[in-house]
Tab-separated table of C-alpha atoms and ligand atoms in Angstrom:
chain	number	residue	atom	x	y	z
O	153	MET	CA	5.049	4.997	19.421
O	154	ALA	CA	7.652	5.195	17.057
O	155	LEU	CA	9.410	6.174	13.713
O	156	ARG	CA	10.611	3.346	12.110
O	157	ASN	CA	13.407	2.434	9.487
O	158	ILE	CA	12.305	2.387	6.204
O	159	LEU	CA	14.164	-0.581	4.751
O	160	LYS	CA	15.205	0.186	0.454
O	161	GLN	CA	15.632	-1.448	-2.884
O	162	GLY	CA	18.456	-3.700	-2.512
O	163	ASP	CA	17.572	-5.348	0.897
O	164	GLU	CA	16.996	-8.925	0.897
O	165	THR	CA	13.984	-8.766	3.040
O	166	LEU	CA	12.085	-6.657	0.784
O	167	THR	CA	12.267	-9.221	-1.773
O	168	LYS	CA	11.120	-12.576	1.045
O	169	HIS	CA	7.672	-13.883	1.389
O	170	CYS	CA	6.179	-13.197	4.730
O	171	ARG	CA	4.685	-15.358	7.504
O	172	PRO	CA	1.045	-15.385	8.591
O	173	VAL	CA	0.544	-12.923	11.863
O	174	THR	CA	-0.920	-15.801	14.590
O	175	ASP	CA	-0.689	-13.847	17.974
O	176	PHE	CA	-2.848	-10.369	17.955
O	177	ASN	CA	-0.938	-9.189	21.165
O	178	ASP	CA	0.316	-5.978	22.150
O	179	ARG	CA	3.519	-6.387	20.090
O	180	LEU	CA	1.308	-6.407	16.957
O	181	HIS	CA	-0.090	-3.310	17.664
O	182	THR	CA	3.053	-1.421	18.216
O	183	LEU	CA	4.179	-2.425	14.976
O	184	LEU	CA	0.823	-1.439	13.388
O	185	ASP	CA	1.034	2.229	15.466
O	186	ASP	CA	5.168	2.314	14.372
O	187	MET	CA	3.811	1.371	10.618
O	188	ALA	CA	1.227	4.227	10.696
O	189	GLU	CA	3.825	7.011	12.281
O	190	THR	CA	6.041	6.310	9.772
O	191	MET	CA	3.720	6.359	6.502
O	192	ALA	CA	2.754	9.250	7.668
O	193	ASP	CA	5.862	10.894	8.711
O	194	ALA	CA	7.292	9.748	4.915
O	195	ASP	CA	4.176	10.892	3.239
O	196	GLY	CA	3.226	7.848	1.866
O	197	VAL	CA	-0.404	5.916	0.911
O	198	GLY	CA	0.802	2.809	2.152
O	199	LEU	CA	3.247	0.318	3.973
O	200	ALA	CA	3.685	-2.938	4.382
O	201	ALA	CA	5.784	-4.637	7.694
O	202	PRO	CA	8.538	-6.335	5.489
O	203	GLN	CA	9.223	-2.642	4.529
O	204	VAL	CA	9.981	-1.966	8.251
O	205	GLY	CA	11.991	-5.184	8.570
O	206	VAL	CA	9.143	-7.306	9.644
O	207	LEU	CA	8.441	-10.795	7.648
O	208	ARG	CA	4.668	-10.514	9.138
O	209	ARG	CA	1.279	-10.135	6.935
O	210	ALA	CA	0.544	-6.789	7.958
O	211	VAL	CA	-0.018	-3.424	6.313
O	212	VAL	CA	-1.320	0.141	6.361
O	213	VAL	CA	-2.986	1.949	3.579
O	214	LEU	CA	-4.089	5.727	3.838
O	215	GLU	CA	-7.681	5.983	2.580
O	216	THR	CA	-7.845	9.244	0.793
O	217	ASN	CA	-11.075	8.683	-1.066
O	218	VAL	CA	-13.196	10.502	1.751
O	219	GLU	CA	-16.250	12.919	1.665
O	220	GLU	CA	-15.021	16.577	1.985
O	221	GLY	CA	-13.881	17.867	4.785
O	222	GLU	CA	-13.307	14.823	6.382
O	223	GLU	CA	-9.864	13.348	7.311
O	224	PRO	CA	-8.235	10.346	5.168
O	225	TYR	CA	-7.774	7.393	7.659
O	226	ILE	CA	-5.430	4.472	8.193
O	227	ILE	CA	-7.103	1.000	7.133
O	228	GLU	CA	-5.385	-1.664	8.879
O	229	LEU	CA	-5.031	-4.814	7.065
O	230	VAL	CA	-3.947	-7.982	8.948
O	231	ASN	CA	-2.874	-11.506	7.281
O	232	PRO	CA	-5.039	-9.666	4.102
O	233	GLU	CA	-5.827	-11.474	0.703
O	234	ILE	CA	-7.643	-9.764	-2.240
O	235	VAL	CA	-10.813	-11.191	-2.817
O	236	GLU	CA	-12.323	-9.593	-6.158
O	237	THR	CA	-10.822	-6.903	-8.365
O	238	GLU	CA	-12.734	-4.933	-11.238
O	239	GLY	CA	-11.560	-2.755	-14.025
O	240	GLU	CA	-8.593	-1.352	-15.112
O	241	GLN	CA	-6.352	1.938	-14.021
O	242	GLU	CA	-3.250	2.841	-15.305
O	243	GLY	CA	-0.798	5.431	-14.212
O	244	PRO	CA	2.559	5.934	-12.041
O	245	GLU	CA	3.472	4.137	-8.530
O	246	GLY	CA	5.827	4.438	-6.506
O	247	CYS	CA	7.432	3.188	-3.496
O	248	LEU	CA	8.643	4.617	0.124
O	249	SER	CA	11.265	1.801	-0.261
O	250	VAL	CA	12.466	2.710	-3.944
O	251	PRO	CA	12.254	6.881	-3.269
O	252	GLY	CA	12.218	9.155	-6.149
O	253	VAL	CA	11.528	6.482	-8.922
O	254	TYR	CA	7.797	5.946	-10.460
O	255	GLY	CA	6.809	3.077	-12.893
O	256	TRP	CA	3.778	2.880	-15.065
O	257	VAL	CA	2.111	0.021	-13.301
O	258	LYS	CA	-1.780	-1.254	-14.717
O	259	ARG	CA	-3.777	-2.077	-11.624
O	260	PRO	CA	-7.514	-2.801	-10.881
O	261	GLU	CA	-9.472	0.465	-10.216
O	262	TYR	CA	-11.435	-1.513	-7.569
O	263	ALA	CA	-9.756	-4.405	-5.480
O	264	ARG	CA	-12.038	-5.604	-2.346
O	265	VAL	CA	-9.741	-7.512	0.240
O	266	ARG	CA	-10.509	-9.703	3.062
O	267	ALA	CA	-8.552	-9.326	6.214
O	268	GLN	CA	-8.055	-9.508	9.772
O	269	ASP	CA	-8.320	-6.526	12.490
O	270	ARG	CA	-5.587	-5.535	15.257
O	271	ASP	CA	-7.967	-7.919	17.459
O	272	GLY	CA	-7.901	-11.028	14.961
O	273	GLU	CA	-11.418	-10.218	13.597
O	274	PHE	CA	-12.590	-10.751	9.691
O	275	PHE	CA	-13.355	-8.434	7.526
O	276	GLU	CA	-13.663	-7.104	4.280
O	277	VAL	CA	-13.266	-3.667	2.457
O	278	GLU	CA	-13.282	-2.311	-0.456
O	279	GLY	CA	-10.784	0.019	-2.208
O	280	TYR	CA	-11.344	2.538	-5.308
O	281	GLY	CA	-8.932	4.247	-7.221
O	282	LEU	CA	-5.507	5.061	-5.420
O	283	THR	CA	-7.198	2.849	-2.566
O	284	ALA	CA	-7.205	-0.221	-4.750
O	285	ARG	CA	-3.723	0.402	-5.965
O	286	ALA	CA	-2.568	0.465	-2.301
O	287	PHE	CA	-4.105	-2.274	-1.386
O	288	CYS	CA	-2.520	-4.284	-4.483
O	289	HIS	CA	0.583	-3.033	-3.690
O	290	GLU	CA	1.232	-3.559	-0.383
O	291	ILE	CA	-0.120	-6.972	-0.035
O	292	ALA	CA	2.525	-7.537	-2.881
O	293	HIS	CA	4.957	-6.722	-0.719
O	294	LEU	CA	3.725	-9.271	1.444
O	295	GLU	CA	5.138	-11.906	-1.601
O	296	GLY	CA	8.355	-10.153	-1.858
O	297	GLN	CA	7.101	-8.316	-4.717
O	298	LEU	CA	8.329	-4.788	-5.489
O	299	PHE	CA	6.486	-2.489	-8.038
O	300	LEU	CA	9.061	-2.571	-10.177
O	301	ASP	CA	8.927	-6.298	-10.773
O	302	VAL	CA	5.290	-5.134	-12.589
O	303	SER	CA	6.123	-1.900	-13.996
O	304	GLU	CA	5.870	-1.818	-17.867
O	305	ARG	CA	8.753	0.972	-17.603
O	306	ILE	CA	10.464	3.815	-15.699
O	307	LEU	CA	9.204	7.154	-15.911
O	308	SER	CA	11.765	9.919	-16.330
O	309	GLU	CA	11.052	13.101	-14.688
O	310	GLU	CA	9.427	14.635	-17.800
O	311	GLU	CA	7.141	11.985	-18.211
O	312	LEU	CA	6.328	12.514	-15.187
O	313	GLU	CA	5.691	16.094	-14.666
O	314	GLU	CA	3.597	15.905	-17.791
O	315	TYR	CA	1.569	12.944	-16.680
O	316	TYR	CA	0.312	15.200	-13.467
O	317	ALA	CA	0.521	18.954	-15.578
O	318	GLU	CA	-2.488	16.908	-17.686
O	319	GLN	CA	-4.090	15.261	-14.918
O	320	GLU	CA	-5.167	18.327	-12.974
O	321	PRO	CA	-7.994	19.575	-15.008
O	322	GLU	CA	-9.502	16.382	-13.990
O	323	GLU	CA	-8.699	16.674	-10.073
O	324	ALA	CA	-10.385	20.357	-10.214
O	325	GLU	CA	-14.246	19.306	-10.836
H	648	ZN	ZN1	6.021	-0.244	-1.643
């Protein structure tokens, strides 16, 4: 496995439509392994192939909604499609390609995704909260879309601090 360079906003690659993955080979496996390592190194919860310069429909998302004592785990999504959404959440959203910038973004509270795994097998996976947000954010990358395109406004550092200060009591439950 190896770390890959994360492209930053302004790089044209991030605005392109990605093509489906057709070969479920070693090259894809290496890409997914490298993306997982790169995401972990950058402390992210999601990463899409175009962010590391590969215009193919593949993303990794960190599932953080796990039982107490269990480790978050990586969901690999190849040729993903959102097949169902429910509810709505709104809050700050950021991106490893736009470091230090957070925007106010509305996303569904729940999203169900149909995708293929690294061997081409179809499966479905559900995400709630942050995971649903990450599914939507990463799959949008495959259409060349950044969160900035759907953000209502960019948050100032003060607003961001305020938001997280208000969230704390809830998280302490
Ligand atoms: Zn992103």
